[in-house]
Tab-separated table of C-alpha atoms in Angstrom:
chain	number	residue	atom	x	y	z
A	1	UNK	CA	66.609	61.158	117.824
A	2	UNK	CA	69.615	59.186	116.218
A	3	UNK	CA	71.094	56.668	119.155
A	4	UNK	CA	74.227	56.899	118.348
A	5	UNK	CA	74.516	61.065	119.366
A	6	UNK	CA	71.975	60.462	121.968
A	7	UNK	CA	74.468	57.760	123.572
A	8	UNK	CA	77.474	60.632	122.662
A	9	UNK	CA	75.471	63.427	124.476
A	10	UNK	CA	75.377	61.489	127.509
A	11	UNK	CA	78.583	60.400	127.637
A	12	UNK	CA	79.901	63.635	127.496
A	13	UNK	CA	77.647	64.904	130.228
A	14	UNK	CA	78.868	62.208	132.520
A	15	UNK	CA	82.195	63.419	131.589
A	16	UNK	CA	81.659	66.837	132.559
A	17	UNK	CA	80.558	65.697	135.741
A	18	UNK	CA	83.342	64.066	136.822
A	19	UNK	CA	85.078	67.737	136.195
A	20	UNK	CA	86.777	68.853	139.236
A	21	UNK	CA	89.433	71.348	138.401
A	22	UNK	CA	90.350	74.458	136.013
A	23	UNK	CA	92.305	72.505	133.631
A	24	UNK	CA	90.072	69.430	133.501
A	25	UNK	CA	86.967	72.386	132.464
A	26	UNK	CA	89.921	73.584	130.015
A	27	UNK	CA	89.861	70.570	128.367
A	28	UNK	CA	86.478	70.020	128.046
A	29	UNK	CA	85.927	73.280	126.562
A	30	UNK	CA	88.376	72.244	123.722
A	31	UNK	CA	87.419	68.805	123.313
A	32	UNK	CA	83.523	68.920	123.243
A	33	UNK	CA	82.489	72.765	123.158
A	34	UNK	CA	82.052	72.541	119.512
A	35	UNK	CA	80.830	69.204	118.921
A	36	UNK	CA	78.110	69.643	121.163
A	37	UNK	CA	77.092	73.052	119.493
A	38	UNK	CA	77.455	71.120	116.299
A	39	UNK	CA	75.324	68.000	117.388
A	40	UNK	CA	72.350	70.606	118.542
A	41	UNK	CA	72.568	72.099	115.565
A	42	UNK	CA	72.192	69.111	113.289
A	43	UNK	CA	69.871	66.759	115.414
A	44	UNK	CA	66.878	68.782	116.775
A	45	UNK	CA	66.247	66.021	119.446
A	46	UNK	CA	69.182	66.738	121.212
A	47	UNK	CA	68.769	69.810	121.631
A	48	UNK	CA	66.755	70.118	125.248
A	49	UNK	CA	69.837	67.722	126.984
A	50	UNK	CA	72.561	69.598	125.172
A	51	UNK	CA	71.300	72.712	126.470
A	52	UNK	CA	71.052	71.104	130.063
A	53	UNK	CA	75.079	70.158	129.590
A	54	UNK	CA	75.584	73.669	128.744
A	55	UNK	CA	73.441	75.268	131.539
A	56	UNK	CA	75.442	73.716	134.226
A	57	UNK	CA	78.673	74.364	132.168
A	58	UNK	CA	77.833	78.196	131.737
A	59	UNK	CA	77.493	78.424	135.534
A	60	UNK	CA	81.302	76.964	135.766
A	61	UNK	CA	82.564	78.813	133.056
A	62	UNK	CA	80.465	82.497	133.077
A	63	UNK	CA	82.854	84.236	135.569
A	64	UNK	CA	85.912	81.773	135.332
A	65	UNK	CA	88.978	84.207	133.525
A	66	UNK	CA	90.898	81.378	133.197
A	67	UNK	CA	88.996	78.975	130.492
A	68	UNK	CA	89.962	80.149	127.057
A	69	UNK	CA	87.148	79.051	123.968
A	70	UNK	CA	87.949	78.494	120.389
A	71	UNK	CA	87.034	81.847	119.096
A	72	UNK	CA	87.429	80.921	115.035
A	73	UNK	CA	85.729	77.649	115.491
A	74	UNK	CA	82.188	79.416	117.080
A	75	UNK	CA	82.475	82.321	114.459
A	76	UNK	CA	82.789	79.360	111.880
A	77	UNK	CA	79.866	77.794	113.305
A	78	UNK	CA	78.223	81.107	113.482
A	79	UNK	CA	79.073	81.808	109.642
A	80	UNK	CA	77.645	78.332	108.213
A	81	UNK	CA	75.305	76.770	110.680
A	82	UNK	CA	72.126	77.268	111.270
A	83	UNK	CA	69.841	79.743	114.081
A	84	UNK	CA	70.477	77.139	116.937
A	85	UNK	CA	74.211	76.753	116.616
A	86	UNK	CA	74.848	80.384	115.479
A	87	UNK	CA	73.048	81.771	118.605
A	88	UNK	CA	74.989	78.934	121.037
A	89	UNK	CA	77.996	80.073	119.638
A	90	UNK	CA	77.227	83.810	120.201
A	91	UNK	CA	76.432	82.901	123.720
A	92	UNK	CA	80.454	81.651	124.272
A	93	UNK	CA	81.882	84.367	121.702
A	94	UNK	CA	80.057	86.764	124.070
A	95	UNK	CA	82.304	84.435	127.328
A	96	UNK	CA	85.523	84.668	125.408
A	97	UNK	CA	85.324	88.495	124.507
A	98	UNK	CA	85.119	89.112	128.231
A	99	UNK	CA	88.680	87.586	128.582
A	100	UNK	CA	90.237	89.291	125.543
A	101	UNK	CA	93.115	91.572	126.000
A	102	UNK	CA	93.268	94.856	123.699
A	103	UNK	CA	95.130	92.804	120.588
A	104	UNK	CA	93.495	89.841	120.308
A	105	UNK	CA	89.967	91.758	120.383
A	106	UNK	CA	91.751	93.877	117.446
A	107	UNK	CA	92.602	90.540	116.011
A	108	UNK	CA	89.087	88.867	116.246
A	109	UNK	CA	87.711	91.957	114.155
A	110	UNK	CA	88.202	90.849	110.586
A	111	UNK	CA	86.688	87.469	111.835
A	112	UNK	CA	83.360	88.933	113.510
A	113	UNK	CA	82.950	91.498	110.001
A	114	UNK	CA	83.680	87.962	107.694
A	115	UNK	CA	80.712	86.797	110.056
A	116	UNK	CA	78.596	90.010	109.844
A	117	UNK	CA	78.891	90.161	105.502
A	118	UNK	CA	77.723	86.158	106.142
A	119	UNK	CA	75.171	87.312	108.142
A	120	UNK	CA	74.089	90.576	106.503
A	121	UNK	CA	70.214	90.142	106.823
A	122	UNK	CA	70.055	88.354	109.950
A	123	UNK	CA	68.948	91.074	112.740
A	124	UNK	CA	69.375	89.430	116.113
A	125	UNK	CA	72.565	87.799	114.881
A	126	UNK	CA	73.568	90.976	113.714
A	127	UNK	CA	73.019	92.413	116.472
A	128	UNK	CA	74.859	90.169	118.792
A	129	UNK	CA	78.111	90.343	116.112
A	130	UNK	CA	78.215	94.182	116.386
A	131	UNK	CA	77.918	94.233	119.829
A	132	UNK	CA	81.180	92.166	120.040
A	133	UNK	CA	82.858	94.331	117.960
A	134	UNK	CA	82.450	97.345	120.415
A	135	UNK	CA	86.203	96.134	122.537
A	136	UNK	CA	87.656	95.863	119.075
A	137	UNK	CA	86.684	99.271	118.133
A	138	UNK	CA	87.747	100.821	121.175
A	139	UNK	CA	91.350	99.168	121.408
A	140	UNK	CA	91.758	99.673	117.367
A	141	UNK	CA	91.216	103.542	117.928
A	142	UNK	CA	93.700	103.624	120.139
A	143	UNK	CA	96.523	102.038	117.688
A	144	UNK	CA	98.214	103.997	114.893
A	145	UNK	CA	96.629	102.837	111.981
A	146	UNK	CA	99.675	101.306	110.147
A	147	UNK	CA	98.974	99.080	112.960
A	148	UNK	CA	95.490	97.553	112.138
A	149	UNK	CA	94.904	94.048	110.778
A	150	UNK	CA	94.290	93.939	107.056
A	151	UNK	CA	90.638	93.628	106.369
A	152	UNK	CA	88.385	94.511	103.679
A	153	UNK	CA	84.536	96.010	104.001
A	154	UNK	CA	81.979	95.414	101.355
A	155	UNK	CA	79.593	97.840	100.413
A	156	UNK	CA	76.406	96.323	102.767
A	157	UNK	CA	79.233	96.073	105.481
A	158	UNK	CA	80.550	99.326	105.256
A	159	UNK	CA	76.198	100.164	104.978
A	160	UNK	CA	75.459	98.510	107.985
A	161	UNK	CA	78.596	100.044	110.037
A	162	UNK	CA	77.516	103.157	108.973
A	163	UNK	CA	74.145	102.685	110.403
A	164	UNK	CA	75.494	101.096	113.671
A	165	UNK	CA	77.894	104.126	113.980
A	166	UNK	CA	74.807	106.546	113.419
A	167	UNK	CA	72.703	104.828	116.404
A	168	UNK	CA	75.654	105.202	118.923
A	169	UNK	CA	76.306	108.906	118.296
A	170	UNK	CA	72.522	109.754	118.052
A	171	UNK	CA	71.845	108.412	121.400
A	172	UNK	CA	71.615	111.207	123.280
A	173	UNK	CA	70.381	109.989	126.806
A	174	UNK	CA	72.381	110.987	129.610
A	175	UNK	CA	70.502	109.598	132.438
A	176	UNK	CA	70.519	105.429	132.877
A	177	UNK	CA	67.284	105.629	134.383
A	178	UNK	CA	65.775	107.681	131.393
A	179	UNK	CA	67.919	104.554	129.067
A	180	UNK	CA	65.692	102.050	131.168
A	181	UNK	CA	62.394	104.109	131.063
A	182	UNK	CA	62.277	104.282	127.455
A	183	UNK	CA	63.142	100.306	126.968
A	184	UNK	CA	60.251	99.574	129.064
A	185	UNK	CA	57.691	101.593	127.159
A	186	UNK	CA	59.251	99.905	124.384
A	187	UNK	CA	58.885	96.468	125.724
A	188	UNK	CA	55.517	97.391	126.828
A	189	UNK	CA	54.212	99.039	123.479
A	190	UNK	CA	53.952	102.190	124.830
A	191	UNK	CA	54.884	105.378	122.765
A	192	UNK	CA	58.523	105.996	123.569
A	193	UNK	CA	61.276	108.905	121.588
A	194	UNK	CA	64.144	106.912	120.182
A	195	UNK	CA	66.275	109.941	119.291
A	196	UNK	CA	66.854	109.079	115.622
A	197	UNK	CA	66.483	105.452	115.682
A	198	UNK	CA	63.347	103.043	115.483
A	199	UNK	CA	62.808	101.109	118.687
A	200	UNK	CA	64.951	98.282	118.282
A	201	UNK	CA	68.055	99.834	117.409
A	202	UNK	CA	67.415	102.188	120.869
A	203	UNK	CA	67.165	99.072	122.742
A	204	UNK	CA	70.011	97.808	120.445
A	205	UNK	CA	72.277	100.069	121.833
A	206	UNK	CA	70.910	100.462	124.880
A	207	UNK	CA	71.342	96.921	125.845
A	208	UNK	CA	74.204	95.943	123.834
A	209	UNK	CA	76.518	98.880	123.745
A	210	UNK	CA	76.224	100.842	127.220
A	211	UNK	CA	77.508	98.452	129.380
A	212	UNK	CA	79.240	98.575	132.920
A	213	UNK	CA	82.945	97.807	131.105
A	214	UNK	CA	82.944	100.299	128.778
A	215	UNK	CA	82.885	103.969	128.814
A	216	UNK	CA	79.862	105.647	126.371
A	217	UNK	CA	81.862	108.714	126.490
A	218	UNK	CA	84.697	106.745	124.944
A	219	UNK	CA	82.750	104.418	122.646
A	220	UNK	CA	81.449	107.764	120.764
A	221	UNK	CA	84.537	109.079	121.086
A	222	UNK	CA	86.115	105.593	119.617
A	223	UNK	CA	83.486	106.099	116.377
A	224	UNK	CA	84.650	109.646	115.581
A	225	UNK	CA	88.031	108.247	115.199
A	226	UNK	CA	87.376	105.322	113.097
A	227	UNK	CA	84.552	107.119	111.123
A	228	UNK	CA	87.723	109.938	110.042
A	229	UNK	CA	90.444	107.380	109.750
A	230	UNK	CA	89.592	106.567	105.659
A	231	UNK	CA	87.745	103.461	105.949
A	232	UNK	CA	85.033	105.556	105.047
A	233	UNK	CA	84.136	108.453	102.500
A	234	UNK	CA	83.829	111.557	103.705
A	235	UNK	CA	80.174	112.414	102.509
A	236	UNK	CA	79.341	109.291	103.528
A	237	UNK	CA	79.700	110.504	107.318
A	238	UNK	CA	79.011	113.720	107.324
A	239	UNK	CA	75.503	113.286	108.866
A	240	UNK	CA	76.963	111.575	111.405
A	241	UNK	CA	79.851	113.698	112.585
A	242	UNK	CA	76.843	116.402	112.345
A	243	UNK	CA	75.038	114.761	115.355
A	244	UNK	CA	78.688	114.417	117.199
A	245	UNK	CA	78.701	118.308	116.819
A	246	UNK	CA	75.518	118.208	118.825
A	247	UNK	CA	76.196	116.215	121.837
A	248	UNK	CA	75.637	116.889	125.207
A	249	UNK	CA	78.717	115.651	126.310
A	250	UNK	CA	81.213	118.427	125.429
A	251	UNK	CA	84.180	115.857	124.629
A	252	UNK	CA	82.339	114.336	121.922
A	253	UNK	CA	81.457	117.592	120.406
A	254	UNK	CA	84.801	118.726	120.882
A	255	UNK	CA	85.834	116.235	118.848
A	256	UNK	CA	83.496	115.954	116.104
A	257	UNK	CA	83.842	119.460	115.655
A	258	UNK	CA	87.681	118.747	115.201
A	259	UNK	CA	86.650	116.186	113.019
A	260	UNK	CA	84.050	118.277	110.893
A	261	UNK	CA	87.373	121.147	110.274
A	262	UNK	CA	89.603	118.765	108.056
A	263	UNK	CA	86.144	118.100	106.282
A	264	UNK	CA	85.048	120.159	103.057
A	265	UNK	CA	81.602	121.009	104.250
A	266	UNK	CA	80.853	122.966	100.934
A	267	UNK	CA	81.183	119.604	98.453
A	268	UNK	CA	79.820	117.391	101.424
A	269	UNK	CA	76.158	119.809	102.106
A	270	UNK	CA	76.155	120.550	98.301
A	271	UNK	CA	75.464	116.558	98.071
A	272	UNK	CA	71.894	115.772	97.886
A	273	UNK	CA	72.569	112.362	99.513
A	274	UNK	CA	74.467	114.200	102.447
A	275	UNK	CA	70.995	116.700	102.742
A	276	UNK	CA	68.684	113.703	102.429
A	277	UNK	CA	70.186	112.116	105.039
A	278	UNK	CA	70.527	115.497	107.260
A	279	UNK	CA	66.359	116.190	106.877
A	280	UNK	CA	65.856	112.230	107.860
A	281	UNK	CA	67.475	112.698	110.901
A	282	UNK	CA	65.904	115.917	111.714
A	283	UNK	CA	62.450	114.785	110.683
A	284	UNK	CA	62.588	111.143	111.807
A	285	UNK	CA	62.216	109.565	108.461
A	286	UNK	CA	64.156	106.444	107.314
A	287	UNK	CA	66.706	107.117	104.243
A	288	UNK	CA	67.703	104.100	101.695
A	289	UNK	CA	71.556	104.931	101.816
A	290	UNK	CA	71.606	104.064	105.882
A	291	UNK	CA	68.216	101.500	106.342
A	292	UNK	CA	68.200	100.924	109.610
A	293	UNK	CA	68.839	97.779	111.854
A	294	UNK	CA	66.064	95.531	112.091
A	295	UNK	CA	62.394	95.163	110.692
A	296	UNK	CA	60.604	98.269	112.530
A	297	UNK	CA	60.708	101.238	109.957
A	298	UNK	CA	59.724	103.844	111.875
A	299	UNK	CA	62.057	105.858	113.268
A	300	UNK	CA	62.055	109.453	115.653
A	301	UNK	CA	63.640	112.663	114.713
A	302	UNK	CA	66.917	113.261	117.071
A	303	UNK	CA	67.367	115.613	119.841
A	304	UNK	CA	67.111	118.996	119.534
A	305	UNK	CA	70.884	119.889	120.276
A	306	UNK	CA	71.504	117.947	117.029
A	307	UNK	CA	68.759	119.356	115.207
A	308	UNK	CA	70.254	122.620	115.313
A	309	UNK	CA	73.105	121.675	114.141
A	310	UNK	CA	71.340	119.782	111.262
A	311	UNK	CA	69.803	123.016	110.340
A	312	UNK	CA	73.247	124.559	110.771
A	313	UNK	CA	74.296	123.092	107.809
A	314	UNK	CA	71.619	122.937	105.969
A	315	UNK	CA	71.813	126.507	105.530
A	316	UNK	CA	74.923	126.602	104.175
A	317	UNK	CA	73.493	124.481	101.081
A	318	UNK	CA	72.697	125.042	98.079
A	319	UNK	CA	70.466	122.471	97.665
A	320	UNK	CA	68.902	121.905	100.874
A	321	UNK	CA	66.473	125.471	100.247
A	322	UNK	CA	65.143	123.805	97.041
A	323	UNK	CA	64.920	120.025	97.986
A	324	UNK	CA	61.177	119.849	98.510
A	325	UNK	CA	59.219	118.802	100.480
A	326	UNK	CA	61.499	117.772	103.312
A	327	UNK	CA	62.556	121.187	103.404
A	328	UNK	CA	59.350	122.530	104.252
A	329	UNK	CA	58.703	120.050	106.615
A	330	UNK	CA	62.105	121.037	108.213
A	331	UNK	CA	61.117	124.813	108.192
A	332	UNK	CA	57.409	124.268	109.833
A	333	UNK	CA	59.054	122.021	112.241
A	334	UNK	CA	61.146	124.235	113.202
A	335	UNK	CA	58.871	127.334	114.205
A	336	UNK	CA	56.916	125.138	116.670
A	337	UNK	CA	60.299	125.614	119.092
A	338	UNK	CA	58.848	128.471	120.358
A	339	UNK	CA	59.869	127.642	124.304
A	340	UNK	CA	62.693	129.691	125.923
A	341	UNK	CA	64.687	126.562	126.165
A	342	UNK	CA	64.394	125.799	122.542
A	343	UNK	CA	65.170	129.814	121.207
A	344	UNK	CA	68.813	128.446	119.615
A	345	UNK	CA	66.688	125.673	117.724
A	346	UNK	CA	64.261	128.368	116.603
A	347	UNK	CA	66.723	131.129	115.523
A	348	UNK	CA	68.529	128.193	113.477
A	349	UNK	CA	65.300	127.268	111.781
A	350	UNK	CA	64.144	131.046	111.050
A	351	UNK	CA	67.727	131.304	109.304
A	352	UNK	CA	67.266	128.182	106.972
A	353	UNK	CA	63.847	129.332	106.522
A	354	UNK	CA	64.872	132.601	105.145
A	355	UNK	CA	66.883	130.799	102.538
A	356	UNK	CA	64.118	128.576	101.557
A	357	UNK	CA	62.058	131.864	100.760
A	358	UNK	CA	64.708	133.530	99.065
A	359	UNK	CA	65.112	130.871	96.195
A	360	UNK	CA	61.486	129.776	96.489
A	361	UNK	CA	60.944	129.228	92.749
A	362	UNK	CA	57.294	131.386	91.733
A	363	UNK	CA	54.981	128.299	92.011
A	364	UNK	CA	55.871	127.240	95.538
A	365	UNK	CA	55.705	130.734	96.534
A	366	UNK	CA	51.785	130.733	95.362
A	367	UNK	CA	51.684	127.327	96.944
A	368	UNK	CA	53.273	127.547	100.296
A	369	UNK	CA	53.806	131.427	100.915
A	370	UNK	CA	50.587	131.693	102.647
A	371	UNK	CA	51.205	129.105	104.968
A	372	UNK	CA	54.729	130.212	105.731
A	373	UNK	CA	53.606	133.964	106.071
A	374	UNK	CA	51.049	132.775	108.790
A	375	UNK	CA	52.944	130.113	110.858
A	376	UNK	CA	55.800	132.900	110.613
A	377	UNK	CA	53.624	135.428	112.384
A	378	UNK	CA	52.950	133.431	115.101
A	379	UNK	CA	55.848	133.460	117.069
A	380	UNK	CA	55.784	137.197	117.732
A	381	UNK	CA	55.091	136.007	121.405
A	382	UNK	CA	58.990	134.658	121.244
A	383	UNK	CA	61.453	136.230	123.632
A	384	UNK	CA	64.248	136.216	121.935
A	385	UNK	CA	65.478	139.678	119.992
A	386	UNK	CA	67.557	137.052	117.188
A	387	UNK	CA	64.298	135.396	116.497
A	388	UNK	CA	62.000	138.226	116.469
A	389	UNK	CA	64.357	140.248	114.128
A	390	UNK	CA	64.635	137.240	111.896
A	391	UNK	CA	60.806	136.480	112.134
A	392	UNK	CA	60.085	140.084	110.558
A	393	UNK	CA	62.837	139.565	107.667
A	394	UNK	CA	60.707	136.330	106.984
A	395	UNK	CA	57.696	138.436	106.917
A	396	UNK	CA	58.878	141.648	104.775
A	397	UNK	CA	60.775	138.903	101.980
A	398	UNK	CA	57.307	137.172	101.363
A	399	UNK	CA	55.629	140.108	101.142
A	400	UNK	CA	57.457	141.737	98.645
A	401	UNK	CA	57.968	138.339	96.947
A	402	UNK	CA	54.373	138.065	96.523
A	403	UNK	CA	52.468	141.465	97.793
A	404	UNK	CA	48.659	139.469	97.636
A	405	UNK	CA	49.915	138.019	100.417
A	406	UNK	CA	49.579	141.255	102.243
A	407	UNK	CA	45.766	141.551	101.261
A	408	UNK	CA	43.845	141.880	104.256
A	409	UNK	CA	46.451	141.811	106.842
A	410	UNK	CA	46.180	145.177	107.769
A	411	UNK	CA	45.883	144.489	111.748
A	412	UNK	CA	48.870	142.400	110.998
A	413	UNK	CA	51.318	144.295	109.757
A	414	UNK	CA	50.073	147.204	112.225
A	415	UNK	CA	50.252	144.738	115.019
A	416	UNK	CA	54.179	143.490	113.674
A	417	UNK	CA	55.228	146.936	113.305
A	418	UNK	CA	54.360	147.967	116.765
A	419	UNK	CA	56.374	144.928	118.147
A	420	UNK	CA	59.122	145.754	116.208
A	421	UNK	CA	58.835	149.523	118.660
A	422	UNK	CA	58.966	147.572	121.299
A	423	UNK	CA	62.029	145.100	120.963
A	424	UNK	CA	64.245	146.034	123.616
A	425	UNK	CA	67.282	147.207	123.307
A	426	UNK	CA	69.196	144.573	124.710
A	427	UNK	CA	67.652	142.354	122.185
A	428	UNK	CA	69.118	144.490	119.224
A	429	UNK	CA	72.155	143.937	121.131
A	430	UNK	CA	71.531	140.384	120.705
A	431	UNK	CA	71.362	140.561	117.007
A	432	UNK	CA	74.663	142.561	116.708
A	433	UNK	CA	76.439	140.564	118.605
A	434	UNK	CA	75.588	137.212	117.421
């Protein structure tokens, strides 16, 4: 260890010992904040009785509204220094955002995305920068947008917004003791569903975004906002605004759907980009043009709210009934919702299913007709008139598509036209009605 900063380091903490009041911690924030970070950072030696200064000076400073830190100094530090003074300096950007009022957090924003391009492939500082950018969003939403600072976004900014943005409106959890469940299986190895997301980015949010201060309701909403205020192409959030449409929580699929009408839905689910990224989320597959946070790669498919709304959409494609093979992944996924609670999922999937037959081109009729015509036949046990009704259309265009099919499956088609007798009426009312 050089002398000369070991002498320094201990200076200062006798210095901060003799700290008695508000002011006198003021000044020493100002005065030695920074060089101390900086020292740490530069002479590993130092390190262990630097962070014992800074352990009794969190404990003074944590909960104390009054000290003020110098924000563009620690995201300078946190910019061009290395792991042990970026991640000090997060600790005390994380102090001073706690203390912001609406327009400076609006203010610090360019700063913490100059910090994020800087820090583009570094996850847990990445992490930590988004996180403080949550305030910023919230207040900025709230402000006409002839308002907003100037700042630019570079492409694997605006890449890695995107993703963050996807992650907060496909987490779907209502219940904070489901949130803490699931981050303990995580934490624990277990198997755990991350409703679109791989495993750190649920405990990402989870940890980093829901918080006590902040409304969820109001962060999604907050993302809806910014996502449609022309920061950001329109086909380039379409899958997003998709899952808002599928929330739980009625204001946030209020508002996506208000979102989704000023849209052109046509160009954006006629872009194979758009579809690709629709059949990730519904199958739980990663997608190059939004890589997710982090270095786990495996991700799960989202809720099933939003994968009827995926499948929504998808239908009104063009392209989505011919982009194989996620499309037949999509369909067989789909008819294993048999359950009563999952009959909306199921009627969604047997209607983008019936497109993928109809422009089936000849060879992946021989190839997959088959297997469609028997996975289709086994839901005649469903209860619902929609999905039975759509079930036989299913049935009678492969046959007719392909009539070997049909060979053998006499006791079938008896069996399916004697359950088409017996649909109630009520269930025909169903149809005609929906």
């Amino acid at each position: 260890m050089n002398f000369l900063f070991f002498t320094s380091v201990e200076r200062t903490h006798l210095r901060f010992a003799l700290i008695e009041s508000d002011s006198q911690l003021q000044k020493f924030t100002e005065k030695y904040l920074i060089r101390l970070i900086e020292i740490a950072g530069s002479e590993p030696g130092t390190v262990g009785k630097i962070r014992e200064i800074l352990s009794q000076y969190n404990r003074r400073v944590k909960s104390n509204a009054s000290i003020t830190y110098p924000v563009k100094e620690l995201l300078a530090l946190v910019k061009e220094k290395g792991p042990i003074a970026s991640n000090l300096s997060l600790v005390y950007l994380r102090y001073a955002s706690l203390n912001l009022i609406e327009d400076q957090q609006i203010e610090l924003l360019p700063l913490l995305f100059e910090a994020l391009s800087e820090k583009a492939h570094e996850h847990i500082q990445n992490v930590e920068l988004l996180s403080l950018c949550i305030p910023g969003f919230l207040a900025l939403s709230q402000k006409d947008q002839h308002t907003w600072p100037a700042f630019s976004l570079p492409a694997e900014l605006k890449t890695l917004l995107l993703r963050f943005f996807y992650c907060i409106m496909a987490f779907d959890v209502n219940s904070i003791e489901d949130v803490e469940q699931t981050c303990a299986y995580i934490k624990n190895s277990k198997k755990a569903f991350t409703y679109g997301m791989s495993t750190e980015e649920f405990v990402m949010i989870a940890e980093k975004v829901m918080s006590k201060k902040y409304s969820f309701v109001q962060i999604k909403l907050a993302v809806i906002k910014l996502l449609t205020s022309g920061l950001f192409e329109d086909q380039a959030i379409f899958s997003i605004i998709v899952l808002g449409t599928g929330q739980s929580i009625e204001a946030v699929s209020d508002a996506a759907e208000s979102a989704m009408k000023k849209m052109d839905i046509n160009v954006s689910v006629d872009n194979r980009v758009v579809v690709d990224e629709l059949m990730a989320s519904y199958l739980g597959i990663t997608t190059p043009t939004k890589p997710v946070i982090g270095n786990v790669q495996t991700v799960s498919p989202v809720c099933a709210a939003m994968k009827q709304k995926i499948l929504q959409y998808l239908t009104r494609s063009n392209i989505a009934p011919v982009a194989y093979m996620n499309n037949m992944k999509v369909c067989l996924d789909g008819l294993t919702h048999v359950s009563r609670t999952e009959s909306k999922l199921l009627v969604a999937a047997l209607n983008f299913l019936i497109k993928v037959i109809e422009n089936m081109p000849a060879a992946a009729q021989k190839n997959f007709g088959p297997l469609l015509f028997d996975r289709v036949q086994k839901i005649q046990e469903a209860e619902n008139g929609v999905a039975l009704s759509l079930m036989y259309r299913c049935l009678g265009i492969l046959g007719k598509r392909d009539s070997a099919i049909l060979t053998g499956q006499v006791d079938i088609i008896g069996r399916t036209f004697k359950s088409i007798a017996e649909v109630s009426i009520s269930s025909c009312l169903q149809l005609y009605f929906t």
